[in-house]
Amino acid sequence: MDIPLLVFLALAVVTVIGALGTVLMRNIVHSALFLIVSFVGVAGIYVLLEADFLFAIQILIYVGAVATLILFGVMLTRGVRGEQPQLNNQFLPAAIMAILLFVVVLVPVILNSIWPSSTQPAPTATTALLGQELMGTYALPFEVAGVLLLIALVGAIIVAREH
Amino acid sequence: MDAINNLFPNLSAALDSLLRRFLPGTVVDIVMMLVSIVTILLLLPVVFLIMTYLERKIVARIQDRWGPNRAGPWGILQPFADMIKMFTKEDIVPAKADKIIHFLAPVIVAALPFIAFTVIPFGRGMIGRDLNIGILFIVAVTSPAAIGILMAGWGSNNKYSLLGGMRAVAQLVSYEVPMGLSILVIVMLAGSLSMQKIVEAQSGPGNLGIGWFIFAIPVGPIAFFTYFFSAVAETNRAPFDIPEGESEIVAGYHTEYTGMKFGLFQMGEYVSVFGQSCIVTTLFFGGWQGPLLPPYVWFFLKAFAVVFVFMWLRGTLPRLRVDELMGFAWKFMVPLSLANIFLTGILIRLVQIIS
């Protein structure tokens, strides 16, 4: 048994436990905290793949910003030990339909994709390469994504101001 | 002279070769890794003790008091007395608190600042691991501290705690923006994210500090200003200490913590102040470089000088209001640091064209 595989299994267990906790917890704050565990597990997998820049960005954006904002939003709207969300509702058939649809789309994609793997060693200076790719080859998608986020930001402010 | 300058790297190399005589290579690598981890883990609590004493003495001096002067000569045993007090006090958990979250919050807040020291160069060759993403790594691993604070605020089941947690997160998230943008200026000047390379980029002629980025007129001083004030806000220190504002929300997120759990919050704060001082030293004051004295002495001298400025600010400035604080971040610091990045880009290009 080699060490990378063991590390991967440990990280995978952490990620899956985090993901399961997110959907199974009855308290929504606990769910959000389990989501963070899952994010950290994914960040660990990036380290294992020697993608150091992606690791830092995963922690910075997902744990440091997204998860924090989710927690902040939940706590701000529910207060200290506020009322628990209604966990049972009438949408069970719709939910099952949605899951089935998701499975129908996802399973063929997973089965039919060719998963390319390279035997070359990972580049040591990933940040510079990523920067050149984003500013050169993929400049347009990069800028479009930036503009999209800006629009979302402005839209959120307008929606919030109306109330 | 050279032996003193390279004392710690030489010690490490000697230990390495000694172990290699009777242990296999991988084991030695792991042992050496553990040695550097344990060194950092032991160093920081000692720094914490020294800093609590310094803080009390310096603030007392500013306020025209004596400060601690009973425990030992000049009160230098005060940190140990405080430590014994922290460890022996009753640990109270509020009856309706969320026990697990209440327990985990101080652990997270205290543990995260330690991770940043992995990539801080204390001297020539004295770095835990010179990662390629150096400074980005620090920004990334310290940012989840906000989650620890939110957990403390929410887990205590107390409205003042929750308010303090909310304030802390709003503040941390806001000041992370100008902080990251000011780091970007330094990264552009140094051409690398690695802490070791950032230090080397500041060598300058004669090792007298002319090459330090604080002297990279005009962008260096502006970046230093925006970075330093963001750092003060990130560590929740006065005048940006509204998350704990005693007079408004009774110490905020750590209201419901007693004994060593409260001590852990204190340790987290002091270790991150020291961490920020080390980062400021590395980014703007040439890290361990300096004439005559050994590199590690220079590093700690500079770092503690920055720590002193932190305490000086705390002793002399009144606390800001919430709206002033947010306005300062979004309406002043962010535009200023963005303009600074723009200016840096133009200047770097101009220098490239000229030479």
mmCIF file with all atom_site columns, N, CA and C in Angstrom, chain A residues 35-65:
data_model
loop_
_atom_site.group_PDB
_atom_site.id
_atom_site.type_symbol
_atom_site.label_atom_id
_atom_site.label_alt_id
_atom_site.label_comp_id
_atom_site.label_asym_id
_atom_site.label_entity_id
_atom_site.label_seq_id
_atom_site.pdbx_PDB_ins_code
_atom_site.Cartn_x
_atom_site.Cartn_y
_atom_site.Cartn_z
_atom_site.occupancy
_atom_site.B_iso_or_equiv
_atom_site.pdbx_formal_charge
_atom_site.auth_seq_id
_atom_site.auth_comp_id
_atom_site.auth_asym_id
_atom_site.auth_atom_id
_atom_site.pdbx_PDB_model_num
ATOM 1  N N  . LEU A 1 35 ? -20.082 21.546 5.524  1.00 0.00 ? 35 LEU A N  1
ATOM 2  C CA . LEU A 1 35 ? -19.703 21.950 4.172  1.00 0.00 ? 35 LEU A CA 1
ATOM 3  C C  . LEU A 1 35 ? -18.251 22.410 4.157  1.00 0.00 ? 35 LEU A C  1
ATOM 4  N N  . ILE A 1 36 ? -17.841 23.123 5.237  1.00 0.00 ? 36 ILE A N  1
ATOM 5  C CA . ILE A 1 36 ? -16.455 23.590 5.324  1.00 0.00 ? 36 ILE A CA 1
ATOM 6  C C  . ILE A 1 36 ? -15.503 22.396 5.390  1.00 0.00 ? 36 ILE A C  1
ATOM 7  N N  . VAL A 1 37 ? -15.886 21.371 6.178  1.00 0.00 ? 37 VAL A N  1
ATOM 8  C CA . VAL A 1 37 ? -15.046 20.162 6.267  1.00 0.00 ? 37 VAL A CA 1
ATOM 9  C C  . VAL A 1 37 ? -14.847 19.583 4.877  1.00 0.00 ? 37 VAL A C  1
ATOM 10 N N  . SER A 1 38 ? -15.927 19.554 4.110  1.00 0.00 ? 38 SER A N  1
ATOM 11 C CA . SER A 1 38 ? -15.845 19.013 2.754  1.00 0.00 ? 38 SER A CA 1
ATOM 12 C C  . SER A 1 38 ? -14.909 19.848 1.884  1.00 0.00 ? 38 SER A C  1
ATOM 13 N N  . PHE A 1 39 ? -15.028 21.163 1.973  1.00 0.00 ? 39 PHE A N  1
ATOM 14 C CA . PHE A 1 39 ? -14.147 22.054 1.200  1.00 0.00 ? 39 PHE A CA 1
ATOM 15 C C  . PHE A 1 39 ? -12.687 21.807 1.556  1.00 0.00 ? 39 PHE A C  1
ATOM 16 N N  . VAL A 1 40 ? -12.411 21.651 2.858  1.00 0.00 ? 40 VAL A N  1
ATOM 17 C CA . VAL A 1 40 ? -11.023 21.448 3.289  1.00 0.00 ? 40 VAL A CA 1
ATOM 18 C C  . VAL A 1 40 ? -10.500 20.121 2.750  1.00 0.00 ? 40 VAL A C  1
ATOM 19 N N  . GLY A 1 41 ? -11.367 19.097 2.730  1.00 0.00 ? 41 GLY A N  1
ATOM 20 C CA . GLY A 1 41 ? -10.967 17.804 2.166  1.00 0.00 ? 41 GLY A CA 1
ATOM 21 C C  . GLY A 1 41 ? -10.567 17.950 0.708  1.00 0.00 ? 41 GLY A C  1
ATOM 22 N N  . VAL A 1 42 ? -11.359 18.710 -0.069 1.00 0.00 ? 42 VAL A N  1
ATOM 23 C CA . VAL A 1 42 ? -11.038 18.919 -1.493 1.00 0.00 ? 42 VAL A CA 1
ATOM 24 C C  . VAL A 1 42 ? -9.711  19.665 -1.622 1.00 0.00 ? 42 VAL A C  1
ATOM 25 N N  . ALA A 1 43 ? -9.495  20.655 -0.738 1.00 0.00 ? 43 ALA A N  1
ATOM 26 C CA . ALA A 1 43 ? -8.225  21.401 -0.765 1.00 0.00 ? 43 ALA A CA 1
ATOM 27 C C  . ALA A 1 43 ? -7.061  20.443 -0.532 1.00 0.00 ? 43 ALA A C  1
ATOM 28 N N  . GLY A 1 44 ? -7.240  19.492 0.384  1.00 0.00 ? 44 GLY A N  1
ATOM 29 C CA . GLY A 1 44 ? -6.196  18.496 0.649  1.00 0.00 ? 44 GLY A CA 1
ATOM 30 C C  . GLY A 1 44 ? -5.900  17.674 -0.589 1.00 0.00 ? 44 GLY A C  1
ATOM 31 N N  . ILE A 1 45 ? -6.949  17.327 -1.350 1.00 0.00 ? 45 ILE A N  1
ATOM 32 C CA . ILE A 1 45 ? -6.733  16.548 -2.576 1.00 0.00 ? 45 ILE A CA 1
ATOM 33 C C  . ILE A 1 45 ? -5.922  17.371 -3.574 1.00 0.00 ? 45 ILE A C  1
ATOM 34 N N  . TYR A 1 46 ? -6.147  18.688 -3.634 1.00 0.00 ? 46 TYR A N  1
ATOM 35 C CA . TYR A 1 46 ? -5.334  19.535 -4.513 1.00 0.00 ? 46 TYR A CA 1
ATOM 36 C C  . TYR A 1 46 ? -3.862  19.480 -4.110 1.00 0.00 ? 46 TYR A C  1
ATOM 37 N N  . VAL A 1 47 ? -3.602  19.481 -2.789 1.00 0.00 ? 47 VAL A N  1
ATOM 38 C CA . VAL A 1 47 ? -2.205  19.391 -2.341 1.00 0.00 ? 47 VAL A CA 1
ATOM 39 C C  . VAL A 1 47 ? -1.598  18.079 -2.817 1.00 0.00 ? 47 VAL A C  1
ATOM 40 N N  . LEU A 1 48 ? -2.369  17.005 -2.685 1.00 0.00 ? 48 LEU A N  1
ATOM 41 C CA . LEU A 1 48 ? -1.899  15.684 -3.096 1.00 0.00 ? 48 LEU A CA 1
ATOM 42 C C  . LEU A 1 48 ? -1.559  15.677 -4.580 1.00 0.00 ? 48 LEU A C  1
ATOM 43 N N  . LEU A 1 49 ? -2.303  16.445 -5.373 1.00 0.00 ? 49 LEU A N  1
ATOM 44 C CA . LEU A 1 49 ? -2.067  16.513 -6.821 1.00 0.00 ? 49 LEU A CA 1
ATOM 45 C C  . LEU A 1 49 ? -1.009  17.558 -7.173 1.00 0.00 ? 49 LEU A C  1
ATOM 46 N N  . GLU A 1 50 ? -0.344  18.120 -6.162 1.00 0.00 ? 50 GLU A N  1
ATOM 47 C CA . GLU A 1 50 ? 0.696   19.141 -6.346 1.00 0.00 ? 50 GLU A CA 1
ATOM 48 C C  . GLU A 1 50 ? 0.166   20.391 -7.032 1.00 0.00 ? 50 GLU A C  1
ATOM 49 N N  . ALA A 1 51 ? -1.106  20.688 -6.854 1.00 0.00 ? 51 ALA A N  1
ATOM 50 C CA . ALA A 1 51 ? -1.679  21.917 -7.406 1.00 0.00 ? 51 ALA A CA 1
ATOM 51 C C  . ALA A 1 51 ? -1.729  22.939 -6.277 1.00 0.00 ? 51 ALA A C  1
ATOM 52 N N  . ASP A 1 52 ? -0.552  23.509 -5.949 1.00 0.00 ? 52 ASP A N  1
ATOM 53 C CA . ASP A 1 52 ? -0.474  24.350 -4.749 1.00 0.00 ? 52 ASP A CA 1
ATOM 54 C C  . ASP A 1 52 ? -1.319  25.612 -4.866 1.00 0.00 ? 52 ASP A C  1
ATOM 55 N N  . PHE A 1 53 ? -1.324  26.213 -6.074 1.00 0.00 ? 53 PHE A N  1
ATOM 56 C CA . PHE A 1 53 ? -2.096  27.448 -6.243 1.00 0.00 ? 53 PHE A CA 1
ATOM 57 C C  . PHE A 1 53 ? -3.590  27.173 -6.059 1.00 0.00 ? 53 PHE A C  1
ATOM 58 N N  . LEU A 1 54 ? -4.058  26.063 -6.633 1.00 0.00 ? 54 LEU A N  1
ATOM 59 C CA . LEU A 1 54 ? -5.477  25.721 -6.491 1.00 0.00 ? 54 LEU A CA 1
ATOM 60 C C  . LEU A 1 54 ? -5.822  25.466 -5.032 1.00 0.00 ? 54 LEU A C  1
ATOM 61 N N  . PHE A 1 55 ? -4.885  24.856 -4.288 1.00 0.00 ? 55 PHE A N  1
ATOM 62 C CA . PHE A 1 55 ? -5.117  24.624 -2.853 1.00 0.00 ? 55 PHE A CA 1
ATOM 63 C C  . PHE A 1 55 ? -5.371  25.951 -2.144 1.00 0.00 ? 55 PHE A C  1
ATOM 64 N N  . ALA A 1 56 ? -4.458  26.919 -2.386 1.00 0.00 ? 56 ALA A N  1
ATOM 65 C CA . ALA A 1 56 ? -4.589  28.202 -1.700 1.00 0.00 ? 56 ALA A CA 1
ATOM 66 C C  . ALA A 1 56 ? -5.892  28.881 -2.085 1.00 0.00 ? 56 ALA A C  1
ATOM 67 N N  . ILE A 1 57 ? -6.242  28.810 -3.383 1.00 0.00 ? 57 ILE A N  1
ATOM 68 C CA . ILE A 1 57 ? -7.453  29.481 -3.839 1.00 0.00 ? 57 ILE A CA 1
ATOM 69 C C  . ILE A 1 57 ? -8.692  28.786 -3.281 1.00 0.00 ? 57 ILE A C  1
ATOM 70 N N  . GLN A 1 58 ? -8.632  27.435 -3.226 1.00 0.00 ? 58 GLN A N  1
ATOM 71 C CA . GLN A 1 58 ? -9.773  26.695 -2.662 1.00 0.00 ? 58 GLN A CA 1
ATOM 72 C C  . GLN A 1 58 ? -10.030 27.133 -1.217 1.00 0.00 ? 58 GLN A C  1
ATOM 73 N N  . ILE A 1 59 ? -8.951  27.219 -0.421 1.00 0.00 ? 59 ILE A N  1
ATOM 74 C CA . ILE A 1 59 ? -9.111  27.620 0.978  1.00 0.00 ? 59 ILE A CA 1
ATOM 75 C C  . ILE A 1 59 ? -9.585  29.069 1.043  1.00 0.00 ? 59 ILE A C  1
ATOM 76 N N  . LEU A 1 60 ? -8.935  29.934 0.248  1.00 0.00 ? 60 LEU A N  1
ATOM 77 C CA . LEU A 1 60 ? -9.229  31.369 0.327  1.00 0.00 ? 60 LEU A CA 1
ATOM 78 C C  . LEU A 1 60 ? -10.662 31.660 -0.103 1.00 0.00 ? 60 LEU A C  1
ATOM 79 N N  . ILE A 1 61 ? -11.075 31.110 -1.248 1.00 0.00 ? 61 ILE A N  1
ATOM 80 C CA . ILE A 1 61 ? -12.392 31.447 -1.803 1.00 0.00 ? 61 ILE A CA 1
ATOM 81 C C  . ILE A 1 61 ? -13.483 30.631 -1.124 1.00 0.00 ? 61 ILE A C  1
ATOM 82 N N  . TYR A 1 62 ? -13.320 29.290 -1.094 1.00 0.00 ? 62 TYR A N  1
ATOM 83 C CA . TYR A 1 62 ? -14.433 28.475 -0.617 1.00 0.00 ? 62 TYR A CA 1
ATOM 84 C C  . TYR A 1 62 ? -14.547 28.507 0.899  1.00 0.00 ? 62 TYR A C  1
ATOM 85 N N  . VAL A 1 63 ? -13.437 28.268 1.608  1.00 0.00 ? 63 VAL A N  1
ATOM 86 C CA . VAL A 1 63 ? -13.520 28.255 3.075  1.00 0.00 ? 63 VAL A CA 1
ATOM 87 C C  . VAL A 1 63 ? -13.575 29.681 3.618  1.00 0.00 ? 63 VAL A C  1
ATOM 88 N N  . GLY A 1 64 ? -12.652 30.535 3.105  1.00 0.00 ? 64 GLY A N  1
ATOM 89 C CA . GLY A 1 64 ? -12.536 31.873 3.679  1.00 0.00 ? 64 GLY A CA 1
ATOM 90 C C  . GLY A 1 64 ? -13.660 32.804 3.284  1.00 0.00 ? 64 GLY A C  1
ATOM 91 N N  . ALA A 1 65 ? -14.234 32.632 2.086  1.00 0.00 ? 65 ALA A N  1
ATOM 92 C CA . ALA A 1 65 ? -15.239 33.593 1.638  1.00 0.00 ? 65 ALA A CA 1
ATOM 93 C C  . ALA A 1 65 ? -16.634 32.969 1.514  1.00 0.00 ? 65 ALA A C  1
#
